[in-house]
Coordinates of C-alpha atoms in Angstrom, one line a residue:
M322 CA 0.0 0.0 0.0
G323 CA 1.4 3.4 -1.0
A324 CA 1.6 6.6 0.9
K325 CA -1.5 8.0 -0.8
E326 CA -3.6 4.9 0.1
V327 CA -2.4 5.1 3.7
L328 CA -3.4 8.7 4.0
V329 CA -6.8 7.9 2.5
A330 CA -7.3 5.0 4.9
V331 CA -6.3 7.1 8.0
G332 CA -8.6 10.0 6.8
A333 CA -11.5 7.6 6.4
A334 CA -10.9 6.0 9.8
L335 CA -10.9 9.4 11.4
G336 CA -14.0 10.4 9.6
V337 CA -15.8 7.3 10.8
A338 CA -14.6 7.9 14.3
V339 CA -15.8 11.5 14.3
A340 CA -19.2 10.5 12.8
A341 CA -19.7 7.7 15.4
S342 CA -18.8 10.0 18.3
L343 CA -21.2 12.7 17.1
T344 CA -24.0 10.2 16.6
Y345 CA -23.4 8.7 20.0
R346 CA -23.5 12.1 21.7
Q347 CA -26.8 13.0 19.8
L348 CA -28.4 9.7 21.0
R349 CA -27.3 10.4 24.6
K350 CA -28.8 13.9 24.4
K351 CA -32.1 12.6 23.0
K352 CA -32.2 9.9 25.8
A353 CA -31.6 12.6 28.4
E354 CA -34.3 14.8 27.0
R355 CA -36.8 12.0 27.1
K356 CA -36.1 11.8 30.8
G357 CA -37.0 15.5 31.2
K358 CA -33.4 16.8 31.4
K359 CA -32.6 20.0 29.7
P360 CA -29.3 20.5 27.7
L361 CA -27.1 23.4 28.7
P362 CA -27.4 26.7 26.8
K363 CA -24.4 27.9 24.8
M364 CA -22.4 31.0 25.3
T365 CA -22.1 33.5 22.5
A366 CA -18.5 34.4 23.1
S367 CA -16.0 33.6 20.3
L368 CA -13.2 31.0 20.6
F369 CA -10.6 33.7 20.0
E370 CA -12.0 36.0 22.7
V371 CA -12.2 33.2 25.3
T372 CA -8.7 31.9 24.5
M373 CA -7.1 35.4 24.6
N374 CA -8.7 36.4 27.9
F375 CA -8.1 33.1 29.6
T376 CA -4.4 33.2 29.0
G377 CA -4.0 36.8 30.1
P378 CA -3.6 38.4 33.6
H379 CA -7.2 39.7 33.7
M380 CA -8.9 36.3 33.5
P381 CA -10.9 36.9 36.7
Q382 CA -12.4 40.1 35.4
Y383 CA -13.3 38.4 32.1
L384 CA -15.0 35.6 34.1
T385 CA -17.0 38.2 35.9
F386 CA -18.0 39.7 32.6
L387 CA -19.1 36.3 31.3
S388 CA -21.0 35.6 34.6
R389 CA -23.0 38.8 34.3
T390 CA -23.8 38.6 30.5
Q391 CA -24.1 34.8 30.0
P392 CA -26.1 32.0 31.6
S393 CA -24.4 30.9 34.9
V394 CA -23.9 27.4 33.6
A395 CA -23.3 27.1 29.9
V396 CA -21.2 25.5 27.2
A397 CA -18.3 27.7 26.2
P398 CA -16.1 27.7 23.1
F399 CA -12.8 26.2 24.0
P400 CA -9.8 24.9 21.9
R401 CA -10.6 21.3 22.9
W402 CA -12.4 18.3 21.4
Q403 CA -14.4 17.8 24.6
T404 CA -17.4 19.9 25.4
T405 CA -16.3 22.6 27.9
V406 CA -18.7 24.0 30.5
I407 CA -18.2 27.2 32.6
C408 CA -20.1 27.3 35.9
S409 CA -20.5 30.4 38.1
D410 CA -23.4 29.1 40.2
P411 CA -22.3 27.8 43.7
Q412 CA -25.1 25.2 44.1
A413 CA -24.5 23.8 40.6
A414 CA -20.8 23.7 41.5
K415 CA -21.5 21.6 44.6
A416 CA -23.3 19.1 42.4
I417 CA -20.3 19.0 40.1
F418 CA -17.8 18.6 43.0
A419 CA -19.9 15.7 44.4
K420 CA -19.5 13.6 41.2
C421 CA -16.5 14.8 39.3
G422 CA -12.8 14.2 39.6
K423 CA -10.1 16.6 38.5
D424 CA -9.6 17.2 34.8
Y425 CA -6.1 15.9 34.1
Y426 CA -5.8 17.9 30.9
Y427 CA -5.5 21.1 32.9
Y428 CA -3.7 19.9 36.0
G429 CA -1.4 17.5 34.2
V430 CA 0.5 20.3 32.6
L431 CA 2.2 20.8 36.0
D432 CA 3.6 17.2 35.9
A433 CA 6.1 18.3 33.2
F434 CA 7.6 20.7 35.7
L435 CA 7.5 18.4 38.7
F436 CA 9.0 15.4 36.9
G437 CA 6.0 13.2 37.4
S438 CA 2.5 12.9 38.8
T439 CA 1.5 14.2 42.3
V440 CA -1.5 14.1 44.6
F441 CA -2.5 17.5 43.3
T442 CA -2.6 16.5 39.7
D443 CA -4.1 13.0 40.1
P444 CA -7.4 13.0 38.3
S445 CA -9.1 10.3 40.4
T446 CA -11.7 11.2 43.0
K447 CA -9.8 9.3 45.7
P448 CA -6.0 9.4 45.2
A449 CA -4.4 6.7 47.3
Q450 CA -2.0 9.0 49.1
R451 CA -4.6 11.6 49.9
K452 CA -6.0 9.6 52.8
D453 CA -2.5 9.5 54.4
L454 CA -1.9 13.2 53.8
L455 CA -5.1 14.1 55.5
R456 CA -3.6 12.8 58.8
A457 CA -1.2 15.7 58.6
F458 CA -4.1 18.0 59.0
D459 CA -6.1 16.5 61.9
A460 CA -7.0 18.5 65.0
R461 CA -3.7 17.8 66.8
S462 CA -1.6 18.7 63.8
I463 CA -3.6 21.9 63.2
E464 CA -2.9 23.0 66.7
H465 CA 0.8 22.4 66.1
F466 CA 0.6 24.4 62.9
R467 CA -1.1 27.2 64.7
T468 CA 1.5 27.4 67.4
V469 CA 4.3 27.5 64.9
S470 CA 2.4 30.0 62.7
D471 CA 1.8 32.3 65.7
S472 CA 5.5 32.2 66.7
L473 CA 6.8 33.0 63.2
A474 CA 4.1 35.7 62.8
Q475 CA 5.1 37.4 66.0
E476 CA 8.8 37.4 64.8
W477 CA 7.7 39.0 61.6
L478 CA 5.6 41.6 63.4
A479 CA 8.4 42.5 65.7
K480 CA 10.7 43.0 62.8
R481 CA 8.3 45.2 60.9
A482 CA 7.3 47.1 64.1
G483 CA 10.8 48.5 64.4
T484 CA 10.7 50.5 61.3
D485 CA 8.5 53.3 59.9
Q486 CA 9.1 52.3 56.3
D487 CA 6.5 50.8 54.0
F488 CA 7.1 47.3 52.4
D489 CA 5.8 44.9 49.8
L490 CA 3.2 42.9 51.7
C491 CA 2.8 40.1 49.2
H492 CA 6.5 39.3 49.3
D493 CA 6.6 39.3 53.1
M494 CA 3.5 37.0 53.2
L495 CA 4.9 34.6 50.6
M496 CA 8.2 34.3 52.6
L497 CA 6.3 33.9 55.9
A498 CA 3.9 31.3 54.5
L499 CA 6.7 29.2 53.0
Q500 CA 8.7 29.3 56.2
T501 CA 5.6 28.4 58.2
V502 CA 4.8 25.3 56.1
S503 CA 8.4 24.2 56.1
K504 CA 8.8 24.5 59.9
A505 CA 5.4 23.3 61.0
G506 CA 5.0 20.6 58.3
F507 CA 8.6 19.3 58.1
D508 CA 10.4 20.8 61.2
Y509 CA 12.8 22.5 58.8
D510 CA 14.0 26.1 59.1
M511 CA 13.9 27.3 55.6
T512 CA 16.4 30.1 54.8
H513 CA 15.5 33.2 52.8
A514 CA 17.6 32.0 49.9
E515 CA 15.8 28.6 49.8
A516 CA 12.4 30.4 50.0
D517 CA 13.5 32.6 47.1
V518 CA 14.2 29.5 45.0
F519 CA 10.7 28.2 45.6
L520 CA 9.1 31.6 44.8
E521 CA 11.1 31.7 41.6
T522 CA 10.0 28.2 40.6
A523 CA 6.4 28.9 41.5
G524 CA 6.3 32.1 39.5
V525 CA 7.9 30.7 36.3
A526 CA 5.9 27.4 36.4
A527 CA 2.6 29.1 37.0
K528 CA 2.9 31.6 34.1
E529 CA 4.0 28.9 31.7
A530 CA 1.3 26.4 32.9
L531 CA -1.4 29.1 32.4
C532 CA -0.3 29.7 28.8
Q533 CA -0.2 25.9 28.0
V534 CA -3.5 25.1 29.6
Y535 CA -5.5 27.3 27.3
N536 CA -3.3 27.1 24.2
P537 CA -3.0 23.5 23.0
M538 CA -0.7 24.4 20.2
R539 CA 1.8 25.9 22.6
R540 CA 1.5 22.8 24.8
F541 CA 2.1 20.5 21.8
L542 CA 5.2 22.5 20.6
C543 CA 6.7 22.4 24.1
T544 CA 6.0 18.7 24.6
V545 CA 7.7 17.7 21.3
G546 CA 10.6 20.1 22.0
I547 CA 10.1 22.6 19.2
L548 CA 9.8 25.3 21.9
D549 CA 12.2 25.1 24.8
N550 CA 9.8 26.6 27.4
N551 CA 9.6 23.3 29.4
A552 CA 13.3 22.9 29.5
R553 CA 13.7 26.5 30.9
V554 CA 11.1 25.9 33.6
N555 CA 12.7 22.5 34.5
K556 CA 16.1 24.2 34.9
V557 CA 14.5 26.4 37.6
A558 CA 12.5 23.5 39.1
L559 CA 15.7 21.5 39.7
K560 CA 16.7 24.1 42.3
A561 CA 13.4 23.6 44.1
W562 CA 14.0 19.9 43.9
K563 CA 17.3 20.3 45.6
V564 CA 15.8 22.3 48.5
A565 CA 13.0 19.7 48.9
S566 CA 15.6 16.9 49.0
D567 CA 17.4 18.7 51.8
I568 CA 14.1 19.1 53.7
M569 CA 13.2 15.4 53.4
E570 CA 16.7 14.4 54.3
H571 CA 16.5 16.5 57.4
Y572 CA 13.2 14.8 58.3
K573 CA 14.8 11.3 57.9
K574 CA 17.6 12.3 60.3
T575 CA 15.4 13.7 63.0
R576 CA 12.2 11.6 62.5
N577 CA 10.2 13.8 64.9
D578 CA 6.7 13.0 63.7
D579 CA 5.0 15.2 66.2
K580 CA 6.8 18.3 64.9
A581 CA 6.8 17.2 61.3
P582 CA 3.3 15.9 60.5
V583 CA 3.5 16.4 56.8
G584 CA 6.9 14.8 56.5
A585 CA 5.6 11.9 58.6
A586 CA 2.5 11.5 56.5
I587 CA 4.5 11.4 53.2
F588 CA 7.4 9.3 54.4
N589 CA 5.4 6.7 56.3
S590 CA 2.8 6.2 53.6
K591 CA 2.9 2.9 51.7
C592 CA 1.1 4.4 48.7
Y593 CA 4.2 5.9 47.1
E594 CA 6.2 4.1 44.5
D595 CA 9.6 5.5 45.7
D596 CA 11.2 8.5 47.3
H597 CA 11.1 10.5 44.1
H598 CA 7.3 10.2 44.2
R599 CA 7.3 11.3 47.9
L600 CA 9.5 14.2 47.0
R601 CA 7.1 15.4 44.3
D602 CA 4.3 15.5 46.8
A603 CA 6.5 17.4 49.3
I604 CA 7.2 20.0 46.7
V605 CA 3.4 20.2 45.9
V606 CA 2.5 20.8 49.6
L607 CA 5.1 23.6 49.8
L608 CA 4.0 25.2 46.6
A609 CA 0.2 24.8 47.0
A610 CA 0.2 26.0 50.6
H611 CA 2.2 29.2 50.3
D612 CA 0.7 31.4 47.6
T613 CA -2.9 30.8 48.4
T614 CA -2.4 31.6 52.1
A615 CA -0.1 34.5 51.4
F616 CA -2.3 36.2 48.8
Q617 CA -5.5 35.6 50.8
T618 CA -3.9 37.3 53.8
S619 CA -2.8 40.2 51.7
W620 CA -6.2 40.7 50.2
C621 CA -7.7 40.7 53.7
I622 CA -5.2 43.3 55.0
N623 CA -5.9 45.4 51.9
D624 CA -9.6 45.4 52.6
L625 CA -9.1 46.4 56.2
A626 CA -6.8 49.2 55.0
R627 CA -9.5 50.4 52.6
F628 CA -12.0 50.6 55.4
P629 CA -10.3 52.1 58.5
K630 CA -13.6 52.3 60.5
I631 CA -14.1 48.6 60.3
Q632 CA -10.4 48.1 61.1
S633 CA -10.8 50.3 64.2
E634 CA -13.9 48.5 65.4
L635 CA -12.3 45.1 65.0
R636 CA -9.3 46.3 67.0
R637 CA -11.7 47.5 69.8
Q638 CA -13.4 44.1 70.0
L639 CA -10.1 42.2 69.9
R640 CA -8.7 44.2 72.8
A641 CA -11.8 43.6 74.8
C642 CA -11.0 39.9 75.4
P643 CA -8.0 37.6 75.6
Q644 CA -6.8 36.0 72.4
E645 CA -7.9 32.5 73.3
N646 CA -11.5 33.7 73.3
W647 CA -11.4 35.5 70.0
S648 CA -13.2 32.7 68.1
K649 CA -16.2 32.9 70.4
E650 CA -16.3 36.5 71.5
V651 CA -15.2 38.3 68.3
P652 CA -17.3 37.1 65.5
L653 CA -16.3 40.2 63.5
L654 CA -12.8 38.6 63.1
S655 CA -14.2 35.6 61.2
A656 CA -16.5 37.9 59.3
V657 CA -13.8 40.1 57.9
V658 CA -11.7 37.1 56.9
K659 CA -14.6 35.3 55.3
E660 CA -15.8 38.4 53.4
S661 CA -12.3 38.9 52.0
Q662 CA -12.2 35.3 50.9
R663 CA -15.6 35.7 49.2
L664 CA -14.7 39.0 47.5
N665 CA -11.2 38.1 46.4
S666 CA -11.0 34.3 46.0
V667 CA -7.3 33.5 45.2
G668 CA -8.3 30.2 43.7
V669 CA -10.0 31.8 40.7
A670 CA -11.1 28.6 39.0
V671 CA -10.8 24.8 39.3
F672 CA -11.3 22.2 36.7
R673 CA -13.3 19.0 36.8
E674 CA -14.2 16.2 34.3
A675 CA -17.7 14.6 34.3
Q676 CA -17.2 10.8 34.5
E677 CA -21.0 10.5 34.3
D678 CA -24.0 12.8 33.6
V679 CA -24.3 15.4 36.3
D680 CA -27.8 16.6 37.1
L681 CA -28.0 20.3 38.2
P682 CA -30.5 21.9 40.5
S683 CA -31.8 24.0 37.6
G684 CA -33.0 20.8 35.8
H685 CA -30.2 21.0 33.2
Y686 CA -27.5 18.3 33.0
I687 CA -23.9 18.1 32.1
E688 CA -23.2 15.2 29.8
A689 CA -20.5 12.6 30.7
G690 CA -17.1 13.4 29.3
S691 CA -17.5 17.1 29.5
S692 CA -14.7 19.3 30.9
I693 CA -15.9 21.8 33.5
V694 CA -14.4 25.1 34.5
V695 CA -15.8 26.0 37.9
D696 CA -15.5 29.8 38.3
I697 CA -15.0 30.0 42.0
Y698 CA -14.4 33.7 41.8
D699 CA -17.9 34.5 40.5
C700 CA -19.7 31.7 42.4
L701 CA -18.8 33.8 45.4
R702 CA -20.0 37.0 43.7
N703 CA -23.2 35.5 42.3
P704 CA -26.0 38.1 43.0
E705 CA -28.6 35.3 43.4
Y706 CA -26.9 34.1 46.5
F707 CA -25.0 37.1 47.9
E708 CA -26.8 40.5 48.2
N709 CA -24.7 43.4 46.9
P710 CA -22.0 40.8 45.8
D711 CA -19.4 43.4 44.8
D712 CA -19.4 45.2 48.1
Y713 CA -17.1 44.5 51.0
T714 CA -19.8 43.8 53.7
P715 CA -18.4 41.7 56.6
E716 CA -21.7 42.1 58.5
R717 CA -23.4 39.8 56.1
W718 CA -21.8 37.0 58.1
L719 CA -23.1 38.3 61.4
G720 CA -26.8 37.4 60.9
T721 CA -29.0 34.8 62.5
P722 CA -28.1 31.1 62.4
E723 CA -30.6 30.6 59.6
E724 CA -29.1 33.5 57.5
N725 CA -25.6 32.2 58.1
Q726 CA -26.5 28.7 57.1
K727 CA -27.9 30.0 53.8
L728 CA -24.8 32.0 53.1
N729 CA -22.4 29.2 54.2
S730 CA -24.2 26.7 51.9
S731 CA -23.0 28.8 48.9
F732 CA -19.5 29.6 50.3
I733 CA -17.2 27.3 48.2
A734 CA -13.9 29.1 48.5
F735 CA -12.2 25.8 49.4
T736 CA -14.4 23.8 47.0
T737 CA -16.4 20.8 48.4
G738 CA -16.6 17.1 47.8
L739 CA -13.9 14.4 47.7
R740 CA -11.3 16.7 46.2
S741 CA -11.8 19.8 48.5
C742 CA -8.8 21.6 49.9
I743 CA -6.9 19.4 52.3
G744 CA -5.6 22.3 54.4
Q745 CA -8.8 24.5 54.6
S746 CA -9.1 24.3 58.4
L747 CA -5.5 25.1 58.8
A748 CA -5.7 28.1 56.4
A749 CA -8.7 29.5 58.1
A750 CA -7.1 29.3 61.5
Q751 CA -3.8 30.9 60.3
L752 CA -5.7 33.7 58.7
R753 CA -7.8 34.5 61.8
S754 CA -4.7 34.4 64.1
L755 CA -2.4 36.6 61.9
I756 CA -5.1 39.1 61.1
G757 CA -6.2 39.3 64.7
C758 CA -2.7 39.9 66.1
L759 CA -1.9 42.4 63.3
V760 CA -5.1 44.5 63.8
R761 CA -4.9 44.4 67.6
D762 CA -1.4 45.9 67.8
F763 CA -1.1 48.0 64.6
E764 CA -2.9 50.4 62.4
I765 CA -2.7 49.3 58.8
V766 CA -1.9 52.1 56.4
R767 CA -1.8 51.4 52.6
T768 CA 0.9 53.4 50.8
Q769 CA 0.5 51.8 47.4
H770 CA -2.7 50.3 45.9
P771 CA -2.4 46.8 44.4
T772 CA -2.7 45.9 40.8
P773 CA -4.6 42.6 40.7
S774 CA -2.8 40.0 38.6
H775 CA -3.6 36.4 37.7
A776 CA -1.3 33.5 37.1
L777 CA -3.2 30.4 38.5
T778 CA -3.8 32.4 41.7
W779 CA -5.2 36.0 42.2
E780 CA -2.5 38.3 43.6
P781 CA -2.8 41.9 44.9
H782 CA 0.5 42.6 43.1
G783 CA 2.4 45.7 44.2
L784 CA 0.4 46.2 47.5
R785 CA 2.6 48.2 49.9
I786 CA 1.6 49.0 53.5
K787 CA 3.0 50.6 56.6
L788 CA 2.3 49.3 60.2
R789 CA 1.9 52.0 62.9
P790 CA 1.9 50.6 66.4
V791 CA -1.2 51.4 68.4
E792 CA -0.7 52.0 72.1
S793 CA -2.6 49.8 74.5
P794 CA -5.3 51.6 76.5
E795 CA -4.3 52.6 80.0
K796 CA -7.3 50.8 81.4
P797 CA -8.3 47.6 79.8
E798 CA -11.9 47.5 78.6
P799 CA -14.2 45.1 80.4
V800 CA -14.8 41.7 78.9
A801 CA -18.3 40.9 77.8
A802 CA -19.7 37.7 76.5
P803 CA -20.9 38.1 73.9
V804 CA -19.4 41.4 73.0
S805 CA -22.0 44.1 72.2
P806 CA -20.2 46.9 70.5
P807 CA -21.6 50.4 70.6
L808 CA -20.5 50.6 66.9
T809 CA -22.1 48.4 64.4
L810 CA -21.7 47.9 60.6
L811 CA -24.4 49.3 58.4
P812 CA -25.8 46.5 56.1
G813 CA -24.5 46.7 52.5
T814 CA -22.2 49.7 53.1
G815 CA -19.0 48.7 54.9
E816 CA -19.8 51.8 57.1
V817 CA -19.8 52.0 60.9
S818 CA -22.6 53.6 62.8
S819 CA -23.4 54.5 66.4
E820 CA -26.6 55.3 68.2
K821 CA -26.2 59.0 67.4
G822 CA -25.6 58.5 63.6
S823 CA -23.4 57.0 61.0
I824 CA -19.8 57.6 60.2
A825 CA -19.7 57.5 56.4
K826 CA -16.8 55.8 54.7
E827 CA -14.7 57.5 52.1
H828 CA -15.6 56.1 48.7
E829 CA -12.6 54.8 46.8
H830 CA -12.2 54.8 43.0
E831 CA -8.9 53.1 42.5
M832 CA -7.2 51.3 39.6
G833 CA -7.4 47.6 40.3
E834 CA -10.2 47.8 42.8
S835 CA -13.2 48.1 40.4
T836 CA -16.1 46.0 41.5
G837 CA -17.3 43.0 39.5
R838 CA -20.2 45.1 38.3
Q839 CA -17.9 47.8 37.0
V840 CA -15.7 45.2 35.4
G841 CA -18.7 43.9 33.5
E842 CA -19.7 47.3 32.3
N843 CA -16.2 48.6 31.5
W844 CA -14.7 45.4 30.1
R845 CA -14.0 46.8 26.7
E846 CA -11.6 49.3 28.3
R847 CA -9.7 46.6 30.2
T848 CA -9.2 43.8 27.7
P849 CA -9.5 43.1 24.0
A850 CA -12.9 41.4 24.3
E851 CA -15.3 42.8 21.7
S852 CA -18.7 41.8 22.8
R853 CA -22.1 43.4 23.4
R854 CA -24.2 40.6 24.7
S855 CA -26.9 40.3 27.2
R856 CA -27.7 37.3 29.4
G857 CA -29.1 34.4 27.4

C-alpha cells in the first residue's frame, strides 16, 4: 500500500470515528431529553475571545464579565475536542464537586515541571496517598501548625514594628507562608535563599502552565521540544527539587513525627512508588500552601486598610477579650476574613471532568465526558446568593443562624466534595490568628494600591503597606460575652454607625479595585474582548 492509500485510509478512519462520536452524543442527548433533562445553553463568546482572555492576567475580570452577561452554567467555546462548560453558580458547583474528579488535561501540565504525577494532579476522586496526607491536618496537627504560625508571625511583626518604612506585603506574606509550612510541616528552618528558590520556581511554572493550559498548540510544541519553554522551567525547578531533597533528608535524620506531621504522612505512607514520588508531593505541599495563604492574607489586609472604620472597630473588639476567646467573642474577626475570601477568591477557577452525567438543581444536565471550569471567583459573587455581591460587607456573616446557614451553603472558597482543599481548616485558623494579632497591635496604612494579577492564583500585586503601632489603652476594657459593641456595621455599606448617627466611609475609586459590576460594564476598556451581549 502506497503513501496515498495510507493517508486515505487514515482519513477515512478518522471520519468514521468522528461521525460515530457525534452520533453517540446525539443519541445520549435525546435519551436525556426523554427523561425530562434540559441540555445546557451555549455562550455567544467567540473562541478567539475566550482563549485570549483566559491566557491573560485579567482572567478573573473576564470571568466576571461572562457571569454577568451569559447563563451561569453554559457551554463555552474552548480549543478542545471535549465539550467545555463554565459554571458560576455555587449550588451547581457543589453538584459538580460531588460527582467529578479533576480534569487531568488542565492539572497534568504541571507534571512536566514536577518530573511526574502528584496528589494534586491525580485526576481520580480518591488518590491513594490523599488519605495518608489528611492525617497531617487532623486537630492535633492543626494546633501544632497554629503554634508555629503564631510564633513566626510574632517574629515578623516584631521585625516590621521596628521601622516606619512601607514594604511589599505580598513578598513578606509569601516568605512567611513558606517558612511556616516548612517549619510546621517538616520541622525544617527554611532560609530566605531557599524560599527565594521556591518563589522563583512557582512564578515561572505558574505563568507557563497558564499559557499551555489554554493554548493546546503551545503545549504540543513544548512537549515535542520545538519550543524550549519546558526545559527552561525545568532548569529552575531543579533548584526547588534540591531544596525539597534537603528538607526530606532533614526529616529522615530527626524523625520527629509530632513536629513534622506532613513529613511523617508522606514518608510513612505505603502508597508511594519510591522516594522520588514522595519528594514530588512534598514540593506540591510547599507550593500549594504558600501562595494561596499569602495572597488571601494580603487581600484581607488590603480590605481592612480600605475601610479604617471597620479596622478600628475590629481592634476595639479584639482588645476587649484575651486571644484564646477571639473565636467565640469576636465574630467580626471571622466575618472580615470570610468576606475577603468571598470578594477576592485567590483560587480563581478549578477544573473537573464529568465521568457520568451530572444533574444540576436547575433541571439541566452536564453530559458525561465534559470538561468543566468551575468559576469560584464568581460563584462567590453571584447576586442570586449574595446580596450586593461586589461590596465589602463583613456584617453579612453576622446574621441569624438561619441566615448564616444559607450563606455558608453557597460559600465554596475551598471547594467541596472528595477533592476539596486538604488544608482548609489550617488556612482559616492561620488567617484569623495573623489578622487578629496584626489589627490588635497595629494600624494598617496602605501606601500603594495593588494591581490585581492572575497566574493560576489571584494576587494583589504591588500592594505596599505601613504598620503603625497602636498604644494599649491605660485601662483595659471590660470583657463581655458576647461582645455588644456600641458601633455596628451598616448593612451593605461597609460603614460603621453608632446610636447617634453614621460615620460615612470615604468612597474609593482606584485602579485595580473596580467591583465586579464595574468590570462587567467597562470590560472593553480593560481587555480586547469585543462583545455586546446580554444574558441568554
